[in-house]
Amino acid sequence: MNKSEIHNQLTSITFNGHNYLSLARAVTIALGGRSKSSHINENEIPLDFKDPKFSDWQASDNLVMSWIFNSMDPQIYEIFAYSETAKALWTSLKEMYGQSENASRVFELQQELSHMEQVTGQPFIDHLGNMKRKWDKLRQYRPSAPTIDIYIQCEEQDRIFLLLASLRPEYEDLRRQILMSTNLPSFASVCATIHREETRRRVMHSNPKSGGESFESFANTMSSTPQNNRSSSSFNYRHGGKT
């Protein structure tokens, strides 16, 4: 191990809990350039602790952890300080920050792109640059679809986004609840949920004294509604060939 590596900064990005994708890309590139990607990619410790080479591997793994720790805000570091390996640390970061807001962020970016306009006096190259930055961010959440199944899932996801975007403002809280679901429900489940909420509102409006269930019980009703078993990681793809 080069002694100068110990004090090198892995990336200029400081992770604050809201820029996981930027951190993940920077760390992946930096570790690849140092031939240490295996420390965050391999599923298990590659050596038995009795192996003579284990100490060297452990020293290298601790170095990778220290690099990642040094890229965190102190408050974030406290959460992960006792991770045993770089792989465990990296997996925990991904589980906590890498997937929880994917659907809502994709929805937000698509809405921003659909409403972008070239303002008066703005050079085309500046307008194009603004759009490209958002396209690049969207690609981070939804890389090219490798299989037809993922392509179909993304197509359904886009139908859900378009449907939610078309709803009246009074459905904003319900829209947020759906987008923040751990696993985005199927299009049919979303339609059923919206229809139930519309019916509930109509009944409540015609009979103000009735108790009725608030849409805030969405999480409970969705848990009893059949959902497709897609993992949240399936959201990390975009349409192949679509713009």
Short mmCIF file of C-alpha atoms in Angstrom, two decimals:
data_model
loop_
_atom_site.label_atom_id
_atom_site.label_comp_id
_atom_site.label_asym_id
_atom_site.label_seq_id
_atom_site.Cartn_x
_atom_site.Cartn_y
_atom_site.Cartn_z
CA MET A 1 0.00 0.00 0.00
CA ASN A 2 1.31 3.42 -0.92
CA LYS A 3 1.67 5.44 2.28
CA SER A 4 0.47 8.56 0.48
CA GLU A 5 -2.89 6.82 -0.09
CA ILE A 6 -3.71 7.04 3.59
CA HIS A 7 -4.06 10.80 3.49
CA ASN A 8 -5.50 11.12 -0.02
CA GLN A 9 -9.05 12.43 -0.28
CA LEU A 10 -11.23 10.01 -2.22
CA THR A 11 -13.63 12.62 -3.64
CA SER A 12 -14.37 16.31 -3.29
CA ILE A 13 -18.04 15.52 -2.63
CA THR A 14 -19.25 15.60 0.97
CA PHE A 15 -22.25 13.35 1.57
CA ASN A 16 -25.02 15.20 3.44
CA GLY A 17 -27.84 12.68 3.12
CA HIS A 18 -29.32 14.29 0.00
CA ASN A 19 -26.67 13.69 -2.67
CA TYR A 20 -26.24 9.91 -2.59
CA LEU A 21 -26.13 9.41 -6.36
CA SER A 22 -23.38 11.99 -6.78
CA LEU A 23 -21.40 10.38 -3.96
CA ALA A 24 -21.93 6.86 -5.33
CA ARG A 25 -20.67 7.78 -8.78
CA ALA A 26 -17.65 9.68 -7.45
CA VAL A 27 -16.69 6.89 -5.02
CA THR A 28 -17.14 4.16 -7.64
CA ILE A 29 -14.91 5.98 -10.12
CA ALA A 30 -12.29 6.84 -7.49
CA LEU A 31 -12.08 3.29 -6.14
CA GLY A 32 -11.90 1.89 -9.66
CA GLY A 33 -8.98 4.17 -10.37
CA ARG A 34 -7.22 2.79 -7.30
CA SER A 35 -8.05 -0.87 -8.13
CA LYS A 36 -10.12 -1.19 -4.95
CA SER A 37 -13.65 -1.55 -6.34
CA SER A 38 -13.80 -5.12 -5.05
CA HIS A 39 -14.10 -3.81 -1.50
CA ILE A 40 -17.59 -2.44 -2.17
CA ASN A 41 -18.67 -4.94 -4.85
CA GLU A 42 -17.81 -8.37 -3.46
CA ASN A 43 -20.50 -10.02 -1.36
CA GLU A 44 -18.24 -11.72 1.15
CA ILE A 45 -14.83 -11.31 2.72
CA PRO A 46 -12.58 -13.01 0.13
CA LEU A 47 -10.08 -14.44 2.64
CA ASP A 48 -10.28 -16.50 5.80
CA PHE A 49 -8.95 -14.60 8.81
CA LYS A 50 -6.30 -17.31 9.21
CA ASP A 51 -4.96 -16.64 5.73
CA PRO A 52 -1.56 -14.89 5.85
CA LYS A 53 -2.86 -12.34 3.34
CA PHE A 54 -5.90 -11.46 5.46
CA SER A 55 -4.09 -8.67 7.32
CA ASP A 56 -3.19 -6.97 4.05
CA TRP A 57 -6.77 -7.26 2.81
CA GLN A 58 -8.13 -5.90 6.11
CA ALA A 59 -5.75 -2.94 6.01
CA SER A 60 -6.88 -2.15 2.48
CA ASP A 61 -10.54 -2.53 3.45
CA ASN A 62 -10.11 -0.22 6.44
CA LEU A 63 -8.49 2.32 4.14
CA VAL A 64 -11.50 2.23 1.82
CA MET A 65 -13.83 2.69 4.80
CA SER A 66 -11.81 5.66 6.02
CA TRP A 67 -12.02 7.26 2.58
CA ILE A 68 -15.80 6.89 2.55
CA PHE A 69 -16.10 8.12 6.14
CA ASN A 70 -14.05 11.19 5.26
CA SER A 71 -16.59 11.97 2.53
CA MET A 72 -19.46 12.19 5.04
CA ASP A 73 -20.91 14.94 7.18
CA PRO A 74 -20.13 14.21 10.87
CA GLN A 75 -23.81 13.50 11.61
CA ILE A 76 -23.96 10.93 8.81
CA TYR A 77 -20.70 9.35 9.94
CA GLU A 78 -22.13 8.69 13.42
CA ILE A 79 -24.84 6.49 11.89
CA PHE A 80 -22.38 4.20 10.10
CA ALA A 81 -19.27 4.48 12.28
CA TYR A 82 -19.37 0.85 13.45
CA SER A 83 -19.66 -0.82 10.05
CA GLU A 84 -17.35 -3.84 10.02
CA THR A 85 -16.35 -3.82 6.35
CA ALA A 86 -16.39 -1.42 3.43
CA LYS A 87 -18.97 -3.65 1.72
CA ALA A 88 -21.27 -3.55 4.76
CA LEU A 89 -20.88 0.24 4.92
CA TRP A 90 -21.61 0.68 1.23
CA THR A 91 -24.63 -1.61 1.33
CA SER A 92 -26.08 0.24 4.33
CA LEU A 93 -25.64 3.58 2.58
CA LYS A 94 -27.41 2.30 -0.52
CA GLU A 95 -30.29 0.80 1.45
CA MET A 96 -30.86 3.98 3.45
CA TYR A 97 -30.29 6.64 0.80
CA GLY A 98 -30.08 5.02 -2.61
CA GLN A 99 -33.62 3.80 -3.16
CA SER A 100 -36.06 5.40 -0.72
CA GLU A 101 -36.80 8.46 -2.89
CA ASN A 102 -36.23 7.11 -6.39
CA ALA A 103 -39.84 7.19 -7.59
CA SER A 104 -40.57 10.66 -6.22
CA ARG A 105 -37.31 12.03 -7.64
CA VAL A 106 -37.93 10.54 -11.10
CA PHE A 107 -41.44 12.02 -11.03
CA GLU A 108 -40.05 15.42 -10.01
CA LEU A 109 -37.39 15.42 -12.74
CA GLN A 110 -39.87 14.40 -15.43
CA GLN A 111 -42.20 17.21 -14.38
CA GLU A 112 -39.36 19.73 -14.42
CA LEU A 113 -38.32 18.60 -17.91
CA SER A 114 -41.87 18.77 -19.24
CA HIS A 115 -42.22 22.39 -18.06
CA MET A 116 -38.83 23.69 -19.17
CA GLU A 117 -38.91 26.52 -21.72
CA GLN A 118 -36.23 28.60 -23.35
CA VAL A 119 -36.62 32.04 -21.78
CA THR A 120 -36.43 35.24 -23.77
CA GLY A 121 -32.86 36.14 -24.61
CA GLN A 122 -31.43 32.82 -23.40
CA PRO A 123 -28.91 31.29 -25.83
CA PHE A 124 -29.92 27.86 -27.08
CA ILE A 125 -26.70 26.29 -25.78
CA ASP A 126 -27.56 27.45 -22.23
CA HIS A 127 -31.08 26.07 -22.51
CA LEU A 128 -29.74 22.78 -23.86
CA GLY A 129 -27.22 22.61 -21.02
CA ASN A 130 -29.98 23.03 -18.43
CA MET A 131 -31.99 20.23 -19.97
CA LYS A 132 -28.99 17.94 -20.35
CA ARG A 133 -28.17 18.29 -16.64
CA LYS A 134 -31.66 17.09 -15.77
CA TRP A 135 -31.47 14.26 -18.33
CA ASP A 136 -28.18 13.16 -16.79
CA LYS A 137 -29.72 13.20 -13.30
CA LEU A 138 -32.66 11.17 -14.59
CA ARG A 139 -30.28 8.64 -16.14
CA GLN A 140 -28.64 8.15 -12.74
CA TYR A 141 -31.97 6.99 -11.35
CA ARG A 142 -32.98 5.04 -14.45
CA PRO A 143 -30.06 3.67 -16.48
CA SER A 144 -30.72 1.92 -19.78
CA ALA A 145 -33.11 -1.01 -19.39
CA PRO A 146 -31.22 -4.33 -19.83
CA THR A 147 -34.29 -6.58 -20.25
CA ILE A 148 -37.77 -6.39 -21.73
CA ASP A 149 -39.29 -6.96 -18.28
CA ILE A 150 -37.53 -3.91 -16.86
CA TYR A 151 -38.55 -1.91 -19.92
CA ILE A 152 -42.20 -2.84 -19.35
CA GLN A 153 -41.94 -1.95 -15.65
CA CYS A 154 -40.53 1.47 -16.52
CA GLU A 155 -43.28 1.99 -19.08
CA GLU A 156 -45.89 1.26 -16.41
CA GLN A 157 -44.10 3.55 -13.99
CA ASP A 158 -44.29 6.39 -16.51
CA ARG A 159 -48.03 5.83 -16.92
CA ILE A 160 -48.36 6.13 -13.14
CA PHE A 161 -46.36 9.38 -13.16
CA LEU A 162 -48.46 10.88 -15.96
CA LEU A 163 -51.67 9.88 -14.18
CA LEU A 164 -50.56 11.36 -10.86
CA ALA A 165 -49.41 14.57 -12.54
CA SER A 166 -52.85 14.97 -14.14
CA LEU A 167 -54.77 14.86 -10.84
CA ARG A 168 -56.32 17.96 -9.33
CA PRO A 169 -54.38 19.84 -6.59
CA GLU A 170 -56.57 18.45 -3.81
CA TYR A 171 -55.00 15.03 -4.41
CA GLU A 172 -51.49 16.29 -3.67
CA ASP A 173 -51.20 14.47 -0.33
CA LEU A 174 -52.40 11.20 -1.84
CA ARG A 175 -49.97 11.65 -4.73
CA ARG A 176 -47.12 12.14 -2.27
CA GLN A 177 -48.11 9.04 -0.30
CA ILE A 178 -48.05 6.91 -3.45
CA LEU A 179 -44.69 8.25 -4.62
CA MET A 180 -43.09 7.68 -1.23
CA SER A 181 -44.17 4.03 -1.05
CA THR A 182 -41.25 1.66 -0.46
CA ASN A 183 -42.30 -0.27 -3.57
CA LEU A 184 -44.28 1.69 -6.12
CA PRO A 185 -47.64 -0.12 -6.53
CA SER A 186 -48.91 -1.33 -9.88
CA PHE A 187 -50.86 0.96 -12.19
CA ALA A 188 -54.06 -0.94 -11.40
CA SER A 189 -53.50 -0.54 -7.65
CA VAL A 190 -52.87 3.19 -8.05
CA CYS A 191 -56.07 3.59 -10.08
CA ALA A 192 -58.05 1.67 -7.45
CA THR A 193 -56.60 3.81 -4.65
CA ILE A 194 -57.47 7.06 -6.42
CA HIS A 195 -60.99 5.80 -7.15
CA ARG A 196 -61.51 4.85 -3.48
CA GLU A 197 -60.33 8.27 -2.39
CA GLU A 198 -62.66 9.99 -4.85
CA THR A 199 -65.57 7.89 -3.57
CA ARG A 200 -64.68 8.67 0.04
CA ARG A 201 -64.57 12.39 -0.71
CA ARG A 202 -67.93 12.26 -2.48
CA VAL A 203 -69.55 10.42 0.44
CA MET A 204 -68.00 12.80 2.97
CA HIS A 205 -69.20 15.80 0.97
CA SER A 206 -72.77 14.49 0.77
CA ASN A 207 -72.80 13.45 4.45
CA PRO A 208 -70.48 15.74 6.46
CA LYS A 209 -71.39 14.07 9.77
CA SER A 210 -70.12 10.65 8.71
CA GLY A 211 -66.74 9.63 10.06
CA GLY A 212 -65.20 8.07 6.99
CA GLU A 213 -61.62 7.07 6.54
CA SER A 214 -59.05 9.66 5.62
CA PHE A 215 -56.69 9.06 2.74
CA GLU A 216 -54.03 9.09 5.45
CA SER A 217 -54.85 5.41 5.90
CA PHE A 218 -53.37 4.90 2.43
CA ALA A 219 -50.45 2.92 3.79
CA ASN A 220 -52.81 0.46 5.48
CA THR A 221 -55.11 0.06 2.50
CA MET A 222 -52.21 -0.43 0.13
CA SER A 223 -50.79 -3.18 2.33
CA SER A 224 -54.01 -5.12 1.78
CA THR A 225 -54.03 -4.44 -1.96
CA PRO A 226 -52.14 -6.88 -4.20
CA GLN A 227 -48.94 -5.27 -5.39
CA ASN A 228 -46.41 -6.41 -7.90
CA ASN A 229 -43.31 -7.76 -6.23
CA ARG A 230 -40.91 -5.42 -7.87
CA SER A 231 -37.99 -4.39 -5.74
CA SER A 232 -37.29 -0.71 -5.47
CA SER A 233 -34.07 -1.32 -7.36
CA SER A 234 -36.16 -1.90 -10.50
CA PHE A 235 -36.87 1.81 -10.51
CA ASN A 236 -33.26 2.47 -11.45
CA TYR A 237 -33.91 2.06 -15.17
CA ARG A 238 -35.26 4.25 -17.93
CA HIS A 239 -36.80 3.51 -21.29
CA GLY A 240 -34.38 2.17 -23.83
CA GLY A 241 -34.47 4.49 -26.81
CA LYS A 242 -37.13 6.83 -25.42
CA THR A 243 -36.55 10.50 -24.74
#
